[in-house]
CSV table of C-alpha atoms and ligand atoms in Angstrom, one decimal:
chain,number,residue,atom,x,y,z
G,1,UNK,CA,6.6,-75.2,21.7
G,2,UNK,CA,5.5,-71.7,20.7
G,3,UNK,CA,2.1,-71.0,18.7
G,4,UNK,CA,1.9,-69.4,15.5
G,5,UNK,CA,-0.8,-66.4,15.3
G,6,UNK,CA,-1.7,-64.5,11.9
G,7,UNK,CA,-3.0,-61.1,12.9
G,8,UNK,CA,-4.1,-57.9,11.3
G,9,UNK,CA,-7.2,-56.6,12.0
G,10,UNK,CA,-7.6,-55.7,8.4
G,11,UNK,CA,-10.1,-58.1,6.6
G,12,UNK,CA,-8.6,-59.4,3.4
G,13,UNK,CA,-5.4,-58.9,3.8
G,14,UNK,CA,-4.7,-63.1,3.7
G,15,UNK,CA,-4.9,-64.2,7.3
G,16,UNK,CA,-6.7,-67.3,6.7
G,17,UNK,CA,-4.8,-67.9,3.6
G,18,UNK,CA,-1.7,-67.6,5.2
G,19,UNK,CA,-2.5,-69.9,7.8
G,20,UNK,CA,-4.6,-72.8,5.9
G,21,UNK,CA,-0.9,-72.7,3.8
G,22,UNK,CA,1.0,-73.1,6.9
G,23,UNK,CA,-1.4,-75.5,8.5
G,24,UNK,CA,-0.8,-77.7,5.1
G,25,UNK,CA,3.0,-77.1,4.9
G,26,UNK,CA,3.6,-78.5,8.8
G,27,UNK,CA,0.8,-81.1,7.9
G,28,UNK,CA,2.6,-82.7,5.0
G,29,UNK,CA,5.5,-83.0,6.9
G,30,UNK,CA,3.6,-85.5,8.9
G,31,UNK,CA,3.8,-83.3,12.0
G,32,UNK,CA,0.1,-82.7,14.3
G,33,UNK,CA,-1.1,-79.1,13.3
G,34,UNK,CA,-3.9,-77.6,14.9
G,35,UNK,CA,-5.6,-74.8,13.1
G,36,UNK,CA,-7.7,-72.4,15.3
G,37,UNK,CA,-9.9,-70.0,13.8
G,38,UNK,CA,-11.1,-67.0,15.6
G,39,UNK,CA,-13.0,-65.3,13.2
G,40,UNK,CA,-16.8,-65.2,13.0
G,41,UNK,CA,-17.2,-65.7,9.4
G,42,UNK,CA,-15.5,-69.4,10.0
G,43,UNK,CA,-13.4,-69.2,6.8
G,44,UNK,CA,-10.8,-71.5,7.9
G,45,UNK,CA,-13.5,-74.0,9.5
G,46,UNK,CA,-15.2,-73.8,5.5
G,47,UNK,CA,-12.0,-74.4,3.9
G,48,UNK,CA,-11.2,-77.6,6.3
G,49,UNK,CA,-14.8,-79.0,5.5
G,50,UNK,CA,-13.8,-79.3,2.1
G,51,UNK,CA,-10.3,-80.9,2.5
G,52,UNK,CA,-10.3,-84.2,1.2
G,53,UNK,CA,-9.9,-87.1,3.8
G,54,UNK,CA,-7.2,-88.5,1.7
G,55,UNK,CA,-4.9,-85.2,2.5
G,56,UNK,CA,-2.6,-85.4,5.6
G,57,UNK,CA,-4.8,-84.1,8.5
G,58,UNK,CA,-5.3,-80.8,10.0
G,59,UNK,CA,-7.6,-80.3,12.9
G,60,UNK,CA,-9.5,-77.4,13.4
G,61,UNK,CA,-11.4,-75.8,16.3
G,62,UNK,CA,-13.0,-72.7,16.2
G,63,UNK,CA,-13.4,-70.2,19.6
G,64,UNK,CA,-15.3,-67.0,19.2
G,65,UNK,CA,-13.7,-65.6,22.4
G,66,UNK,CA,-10.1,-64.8,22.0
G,67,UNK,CA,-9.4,-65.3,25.5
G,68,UNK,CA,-9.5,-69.5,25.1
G,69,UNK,CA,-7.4,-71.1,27.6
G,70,UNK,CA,-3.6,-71.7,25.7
G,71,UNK,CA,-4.2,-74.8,24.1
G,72,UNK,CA,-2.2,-78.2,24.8
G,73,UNK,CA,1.5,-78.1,23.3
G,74,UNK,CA,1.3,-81.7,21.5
G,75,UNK,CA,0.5,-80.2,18.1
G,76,UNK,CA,2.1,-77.1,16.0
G,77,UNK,CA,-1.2,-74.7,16.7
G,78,UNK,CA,-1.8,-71.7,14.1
G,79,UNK,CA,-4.2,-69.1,15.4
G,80,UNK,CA,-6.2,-67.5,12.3
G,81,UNK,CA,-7.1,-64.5,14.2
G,82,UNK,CA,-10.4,-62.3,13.6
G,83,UNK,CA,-10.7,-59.2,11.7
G,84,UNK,CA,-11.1,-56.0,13.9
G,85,UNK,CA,-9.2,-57.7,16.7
G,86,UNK,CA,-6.7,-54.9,18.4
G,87,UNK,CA,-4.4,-57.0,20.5
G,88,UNK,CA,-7.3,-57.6,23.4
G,89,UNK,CA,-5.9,-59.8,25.7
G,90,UNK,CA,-2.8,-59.8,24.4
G,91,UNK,CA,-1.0,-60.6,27.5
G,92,UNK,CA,-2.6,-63.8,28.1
G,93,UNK,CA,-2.7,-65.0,25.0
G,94,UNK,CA,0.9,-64.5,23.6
G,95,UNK,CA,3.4,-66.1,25.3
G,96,UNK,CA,7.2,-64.9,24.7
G,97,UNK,CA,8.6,-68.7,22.8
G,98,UNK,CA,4.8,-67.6,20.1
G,99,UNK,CA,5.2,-65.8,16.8
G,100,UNK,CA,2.8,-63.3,15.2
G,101,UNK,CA,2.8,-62.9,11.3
G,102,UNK,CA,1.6,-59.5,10.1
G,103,UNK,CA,0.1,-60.5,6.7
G,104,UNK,CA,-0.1,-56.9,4.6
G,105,UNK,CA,-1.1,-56.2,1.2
G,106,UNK,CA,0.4,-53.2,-0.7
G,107,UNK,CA,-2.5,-50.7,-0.7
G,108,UNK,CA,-2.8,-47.1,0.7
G,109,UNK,CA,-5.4,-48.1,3.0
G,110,UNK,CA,-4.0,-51.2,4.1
G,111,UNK,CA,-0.7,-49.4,4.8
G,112,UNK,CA,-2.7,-47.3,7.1
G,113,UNK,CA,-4.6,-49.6,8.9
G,114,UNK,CA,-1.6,-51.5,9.4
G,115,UNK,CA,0.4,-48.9,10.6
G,116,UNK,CA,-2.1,-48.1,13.2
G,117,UNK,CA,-1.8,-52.2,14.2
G,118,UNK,CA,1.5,-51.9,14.9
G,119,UNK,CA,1.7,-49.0,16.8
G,120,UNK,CA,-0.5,-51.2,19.1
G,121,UNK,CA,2.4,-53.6,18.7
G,122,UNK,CA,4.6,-51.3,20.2
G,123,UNK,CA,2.5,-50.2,23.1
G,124,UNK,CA,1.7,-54.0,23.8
G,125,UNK,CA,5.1,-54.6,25.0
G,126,UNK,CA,5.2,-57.6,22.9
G,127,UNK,CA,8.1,-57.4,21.2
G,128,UNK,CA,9.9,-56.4,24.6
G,129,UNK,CA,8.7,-59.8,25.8
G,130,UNK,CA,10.8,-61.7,23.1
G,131,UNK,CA,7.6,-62.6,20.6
G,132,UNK,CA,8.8,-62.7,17.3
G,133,UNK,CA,6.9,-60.9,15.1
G,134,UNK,CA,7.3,-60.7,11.4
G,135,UNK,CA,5.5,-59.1,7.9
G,136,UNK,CA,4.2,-61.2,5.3
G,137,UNK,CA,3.8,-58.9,2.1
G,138,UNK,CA,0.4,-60.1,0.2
G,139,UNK,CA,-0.8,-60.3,-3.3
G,140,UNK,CA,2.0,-58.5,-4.4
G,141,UNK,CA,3.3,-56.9,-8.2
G,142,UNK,CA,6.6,-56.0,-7.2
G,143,UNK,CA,7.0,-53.7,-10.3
G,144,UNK,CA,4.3,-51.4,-9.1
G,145,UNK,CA,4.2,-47.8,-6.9
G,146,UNK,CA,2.5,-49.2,-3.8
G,147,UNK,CA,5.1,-51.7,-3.5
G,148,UNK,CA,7.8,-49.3,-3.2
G,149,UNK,CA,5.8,-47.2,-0.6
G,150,UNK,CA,5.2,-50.4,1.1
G,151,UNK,CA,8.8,-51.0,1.4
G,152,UNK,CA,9.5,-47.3,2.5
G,153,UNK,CA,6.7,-48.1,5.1
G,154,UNK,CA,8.8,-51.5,5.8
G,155,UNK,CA,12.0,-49.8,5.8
G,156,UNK,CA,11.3,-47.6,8.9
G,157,UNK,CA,9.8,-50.5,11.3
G,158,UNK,CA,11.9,-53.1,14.1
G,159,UNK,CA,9.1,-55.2,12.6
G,160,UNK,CA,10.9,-57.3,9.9
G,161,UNK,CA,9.7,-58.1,6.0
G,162,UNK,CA,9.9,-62.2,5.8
G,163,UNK,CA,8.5,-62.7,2.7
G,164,UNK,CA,6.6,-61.5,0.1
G,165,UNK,CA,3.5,-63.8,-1.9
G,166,UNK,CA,2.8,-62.6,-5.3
G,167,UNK,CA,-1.1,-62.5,-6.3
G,168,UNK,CA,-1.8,-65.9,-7.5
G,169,UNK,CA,-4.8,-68.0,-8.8
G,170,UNK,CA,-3.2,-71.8,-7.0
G,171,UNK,CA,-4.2,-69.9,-3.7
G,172,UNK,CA,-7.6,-69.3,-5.1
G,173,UNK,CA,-8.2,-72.5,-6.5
G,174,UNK,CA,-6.8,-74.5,-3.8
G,175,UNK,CA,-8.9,-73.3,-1.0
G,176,UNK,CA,-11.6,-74.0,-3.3
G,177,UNK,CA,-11.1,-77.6,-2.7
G,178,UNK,CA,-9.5,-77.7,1.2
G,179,UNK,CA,-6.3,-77.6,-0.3
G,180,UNK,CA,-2.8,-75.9,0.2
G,181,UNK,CA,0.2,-75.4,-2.4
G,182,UNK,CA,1.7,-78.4,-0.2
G,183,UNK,CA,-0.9,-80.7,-1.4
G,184,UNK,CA,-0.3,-80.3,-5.1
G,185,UNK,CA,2.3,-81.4,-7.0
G,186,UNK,CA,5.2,-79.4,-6.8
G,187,UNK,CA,5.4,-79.0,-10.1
G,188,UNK,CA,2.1,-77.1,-11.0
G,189,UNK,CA,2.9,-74.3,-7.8
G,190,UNK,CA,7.0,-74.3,-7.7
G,191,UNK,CA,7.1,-70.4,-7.6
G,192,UNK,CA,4.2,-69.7,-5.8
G,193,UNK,CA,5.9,-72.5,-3.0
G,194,UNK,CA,9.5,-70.7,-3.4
G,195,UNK,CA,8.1,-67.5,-1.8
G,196,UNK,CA,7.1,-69.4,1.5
G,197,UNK,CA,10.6,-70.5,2.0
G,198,UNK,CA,12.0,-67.4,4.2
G,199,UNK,CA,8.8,-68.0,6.5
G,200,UNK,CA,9.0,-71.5,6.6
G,201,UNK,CA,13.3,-71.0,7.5
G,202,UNK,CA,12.3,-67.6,9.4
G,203,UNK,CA,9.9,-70.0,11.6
G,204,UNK,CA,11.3,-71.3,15.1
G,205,UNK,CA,9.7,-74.5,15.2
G,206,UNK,CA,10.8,-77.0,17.2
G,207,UNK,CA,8.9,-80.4,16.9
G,208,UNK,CA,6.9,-81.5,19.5
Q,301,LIG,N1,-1.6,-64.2,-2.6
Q,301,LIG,C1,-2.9,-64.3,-3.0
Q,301,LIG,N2,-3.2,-64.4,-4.3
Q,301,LIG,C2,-4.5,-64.4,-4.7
Q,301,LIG,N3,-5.5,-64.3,-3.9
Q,301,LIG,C3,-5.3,-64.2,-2.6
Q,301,LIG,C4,-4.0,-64.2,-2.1
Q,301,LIG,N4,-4.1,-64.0,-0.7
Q,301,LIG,C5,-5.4,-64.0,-0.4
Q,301,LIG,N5,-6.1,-64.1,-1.5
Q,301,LIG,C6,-7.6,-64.0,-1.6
Q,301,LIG,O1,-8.0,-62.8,-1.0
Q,301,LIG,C7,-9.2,-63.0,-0.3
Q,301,LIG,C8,-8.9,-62.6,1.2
Q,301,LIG,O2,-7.9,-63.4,1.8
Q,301,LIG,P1,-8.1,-64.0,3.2
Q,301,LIG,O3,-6.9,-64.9,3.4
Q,301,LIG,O4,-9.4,-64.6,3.4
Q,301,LIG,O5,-8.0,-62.7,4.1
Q,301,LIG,P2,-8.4,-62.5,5.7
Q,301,LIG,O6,-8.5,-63.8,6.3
Q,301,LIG,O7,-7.3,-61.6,6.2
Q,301,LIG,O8,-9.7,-61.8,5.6
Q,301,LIG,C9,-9.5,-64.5,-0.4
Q,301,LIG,O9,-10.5,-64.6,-1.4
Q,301,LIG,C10,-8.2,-65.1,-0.8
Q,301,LIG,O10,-8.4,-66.3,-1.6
Q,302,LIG,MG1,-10.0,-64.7,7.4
């Protein structure tokens, strides 16, 4: 079974929100999810220390090194990769059955940064290996100017848009309290859970 990794080097652009959600999507399906985080500020480790232990499981390991030895298959493992990492390794650590999500919010800068990220995509080879890659547009206001020049940025990319998350406060609130949209009621987060649909369709998980 592939592994899921969330990568951008930018910081803030919603790699560990992005994969605490999925971690909590596959978890209340009652699948194993393992959640690795690579980053050295351990924000995926501090938002599992505060899930409650009545909330389907998730476990999660950190590794400061990105080159960890690929971890067993018997779980759905998510990779909340560090900020500032450039696709070291990259060989050894993405196999061609993985996916890499590209989480990217719509600012100048980020645009910039991101563009440089993906020119490293390119050069890796990776997407001639068969990875499937994908961009998850972040805290977005579709009615504004930098999401149209995100999408001209999108437009001109083999790299394809999956989905776009609108900048909401459940995200906020529920990593306050080791949560995900999939462990409240559907009711009090139904649009903010519509938006992960294309990812979670887009997604070639098989279960274990
Ligand atoms: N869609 C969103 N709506 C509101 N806040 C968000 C959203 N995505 C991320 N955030 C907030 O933005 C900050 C950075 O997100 P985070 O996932 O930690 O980024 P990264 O892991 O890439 O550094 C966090 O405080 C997070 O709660
Ligand atoms: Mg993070």
């Amino acid at each position: 079974m592939g592994q899921i990794f969330i990568a951008n080097p930018k910081g803030g652009c919603g790699k560990t929100t992005v994969a605490v959600q999925l971690a909590g999507f596959y978890a209340n399906t009652a699948r194993a999810v393992r959640l690795v985080d690579h980053d050295a500020q351990r924000s995926s480790l501090d938002w599992a220390a505060g899930r409650p232990s009545a909330c389907p499981p998730i476990e999660v390991r950190f590794f400061a090194e990105q080159s960890f030895a690929q971890c067993d298959v018997s779980a759905i493992t998510i990779h909340d990769m560090p900020a500032a990492w450039t696709l070291d390794n990259v060989d050894t650590l993405i196999r061609p059955q993985d996916t890499v999500i590209i989480p990217l919010l719509a600012s100048p800068t980020d645009i910039k940064a991101c563009l440089r990220f993906i020119m490293g995509v390119y050069r890796s080879g990776l997407l001639e290996r068969g990875v499937t890659i994908g961009i998850v547009a972040n805290r977005v206001r579709t009615n504004t100017r930098y999401f149209k020049v995100l999408e001209a940025f999108l437009a001109k990319l083999d790299i394809p848009l999956i989905t776009v998350l609108r900048d909401s406060q459940n995200y906020v609130r529920a990593m306050d309290r080791g949560l995900t949209l999939f462990d409240l009621p559907a009711s009090r987060c139904s649009t903010d859970r519509a938006q992960w649909q294309p990812l979670l369709d887009w997604l070639p998980i098989v279960d274990p």
